[in-house]
Structures are given as structure tokens and as C-alpha cells.
């Protein structure tokens, strides 16, 4: 897949709740995911299975009330960015949080090989 094919499918998958299916389709098996801050398991995770674990953790902690996902912003032929904005309710406390982050995706050989998240929280 070309960069924009990967980028457009990632965004479409997020908008259509197909994120998990897209992990196997769009990500390299040894992908690296880097969070802006340590949420208790370190900032960096390697591998698709590790990213699936992050999704499971997030889904266990939050209920998404609403959200917006930007179109991709390409950068050269190997990277793109996406802006994620959401209102999420903590399943533990009931508190609604406004979350906004920029994700940078690095692509090689038609697969995402690295993702980096920049978080703008409250």
C-alpha cells in the first residue's frame, strides 16, 4: 500500500470502529508505539499484540461519548499525522474528560512501523 492508502484506511477504520481489524491489516508485526506519557506500563510498546493490549486497556477504562478524527496530514512519502479529539467518561469515576492528541505514523514497505502520540489533555 502507498502512504495515503495506509493513511486513509487508518482514518476510515477509526471512524467506522474498525481499529482492531486494521491493526493486523495496516501495522508491521514489530511496530513500535510511543505514548506521550507513562500510563503505568511504560511509554513504549513493541508489536501488534502490545498495541491490541493498549486498546483493551483503554476500552476497559473509558467510554467514548463523542469524537472527531481529522483527515490525514501527509509529510513526505513516509509519514502522516492525524488529530484525535474525544470526550470520554472514566468508567471508574464517571468523570468526563476532554482528550486531544496528535498521532504521527511512520510507514515503510506499505505498513505502519511506528506511531507516536502527542497529548494535549486538561
GROMACS .gro file of C-alpha atoms in nm:
model
  122
    1UNK     CA    1   0.000   0.000   0.000
    2UNK     CA    2   0.111   0.355  -0.065
    3UNK     CA    3   0.135   0.610   0.216
    4UNK     CA    4  -0.202   0.773   0.152
    5UNK     CA    5  -0.373   0.436   0.111
    6UNK     CA    6  -0.250   0.342   0.459
    7UNK     CA    7  -0.339   0.686   0.598
    8UNK     CA    8  -0.689   0.694   0.452
    9UNK     CA    9  -0.766   0.338   0.564
   10UNK     CA   10  -0.642   0.410   0.918
   11UNK     CA   11  -0.871   0.714   0.942
   12UNK     CA   12  -1.168   0.531   0.787
   13UNK     CA   13  -1.115   0.240   1.024
   14UNK     CA   14  -1.109   0.470   1.326
   15UNK     CA   15  -1.423   0.649   1.213
   16UNK     CA   16  -1.602   0.318   1.149
   17UNK     CA   17  -1.483   0.140   1.467
   18UNK     CA   18  -1.256  -0.099   1.273
   19UNK     CA   19  -0.938  -0.008   1.462
   20UNK     CA   20  -0.865  -0.363   1.580
   21UNK     CA   21  -0.912  -0.518   1.235
   22UNK     CA   22  -0.683  -0.251   1.091
   23UNK     CA   23  -0.405  -0.337   1.334
   24UNK     CA   24  -0.345  -0.668   1.156
   25UNK     CA   25  -0.402  -0.512   0.813
   26UNK     CA   26  -0.202  -0.188   0.836
   27UNK     CA   27   0.067  -0.244   1.102
   28UNK     CA   28   0.403  -0.422   1.079
   29UNK     CA   29   0.427  -0.711   1.327
   30UNK     CA   30   0.716  -0.538   1.509
   31UNK     CA   31   0.559  -0.190   1.510
   32UNK     CA   32   0.665   0.048   1.788
   33UNK     CA   33   0.403   0.260   1.968
   34UNK     CA   34   0.513   0.553   2.184
   35UNK     CA   35   0.276   0.735   2.418
   36UNK     CA   36   0.325   1.093   2.535
   37UNK     CA   37   0.325   0.981   2.898
   38UNK     CA   38   0.352   0.663   3.101
   39UNK     CA   39   0.006   0.534   3.194
   40UNK     CA   40   0.150   0.261   3.414
   41UNK     CA   41   0.307   0.026   3.159
   42UNK     CA   42   0.586   0.246   3.022
   43UNK     CA   43   0.568   0.480   2.727
   44UNK     CA   44   0.683   0.239   2.455
   45UNK     CA   45   0.528  -0.087   2.338
   46UNK     CA   46   0.655  -0.310   2.060
   47UNK     CA   47   0.440  -0.535   1.844
   48UNK     CA   48   0.082  -0.552   1.721
   49UNK     CA   49  -0.021  -0.764   2.020
   50UNK     CA   50   0.109  -0.493   2.256
   51UNK     CA   51  -0.098  -0.231   2.075
   52UNK     CA   52  -0.405  -0.457   2.099
   53UNK     CA   53  -0.339  -0.467   2.473
   54UNK     CA   54  -0.334  -0.085   2.485
   55UNK     CA   55  -0.671  -0.075   2.309
   56UNK     CA   56  -0.815  -0.331   2.552
   57UNK     CA   57  -0.686  -0.129   2.850
   58UNK     CA   58  -0.832   0.197   2.714
   59UNK     CA   59  -1.168   0.032   2.641
   60UNK     CA   60  -1.176  -0.107   2.996
   61UNK     CA   61  -1.109   0.239   3.144
   62UNK     CA   62  -1.317   0.474   2.925
   63UNK     CA   63  -1.648   0.503   2.745
   64UNK     CA   64  -1.621   0.725   2.436
   65UNK     CA   65  -1.908   0.974   2.434
   66UNK     CA   66  -1.815   1.161   2.116
   67UNK     CA   67  -1.516   1.217   1.897
   68UNK     CA   68  -1.368   1.366   1.584
   69UNK     CA   69  -1.085   1.230   1.371
   70UNK     CA   70  -0.915   1.457   1.120
   71UNK     CA   71  -0.823   1.364   0.768
   72UNK     CA   72  -0.457   1.259   0.745
   73UNK     CA   73  -0.180   1.515   0.703
   74UNK     CA   74   0.094   1.362   0.485
   75UNK     CA   75   0.460   1.451   0.545
   76UNK     CA   76   0.685   1.338   0.263
   77UNK     CA   77   0.648   0.980   0.148
   78UNK     CA   78   0.694   0.803   0.481
   79UNK     CA   79   0.485   0.980   0.748
   80UNK     CA   80   0.143   1.122   0.819
   81UNK     CA   81  -0.033   1.279   1.115
   82UNK     CA   82  -0.390   1.252   1.243
   83UNK     CA   83  -0.562   1.461   1.510
   84UNK     CA   84  -0.791   1.277   1.750
   85UNK     CA   85  -1.038   1.466   1.971
   86UNK     CA   86  -1.282   1.293   2.205
   87UNK     CA   87  -1.494   1.322   2.511
   88UNK     CA   88  -1.454   1.012   2.723
   89UNK     CA   89  -1.610   0.911   3.053
   90UNK     CA   90  -1.398   0.731   3.309
   91UNK     CA   91  -1.565   0.401   3.394
   92UNK     CA   92  -1.410   0.422   3.741
   93UNK     CA   93  -1.504   0.777   3.843
   94UNK     CA   94  -1.772   0.884   3.595
   95UNK     CA   95  -1.570   1.198   3.519
   96UNK     CA   96  -1.588   1.319   3.159
   97UNK     CA   97  -1.251   1.404   3.012
   98UNK     CA   98  -1.173   1.605   2.700
   99UNK     CA   99  -0.889   1.434   2.517
  100UNK     CA  100  -0.695   1.565   2.222
  101UNK     CA  101  -0.388   1.416   2.066
  102UNK     CA  102  -0.183   1.426   1.751
  103UNK     CA  103  -0.058   1.093   1.624
  104UNK     CA  104   0.239   1.067   1.389
  105UNK     CA  105   0.254   0.744   1.186
  106UNK     CA  106   0.573   0.626   1.013
  107UNK     CA  107   0.523   0.395   0.714
  108UNK     CA  108   0.774   0.160   0.546
  109UNK     CA  109   0.704  -0.111   0.289
  110UNK     CA  110   0.331  -0.032   0.298
  111UNK     CA  111   0.291  -0.085   0.676
  112UNK     CA  112   0.290   0.138   0.984
  113UNK     CA  113   0.620   0.074   1.163
  114UNK     CA  114   0.599   0.341   1.433
  115UNK     CA  115   0.329   0.556   1.589
  116UNK     CA  116   0.388   0.845   1.828
  117UNK     CA  117   0.121   1.026   2.028
  118UNK     CA  118   0.137   1.388   2.145
  119UNK     CA  119  -0.130   1.453   2.405
  120UNK     CA  120  -0.299   1.782   2.491
  121UNK     CA  121  -0.501   1.700   2.800
  122UNK     CA  122  -0.676   1.917   3.052
   0.00000   0.00000   0.00000
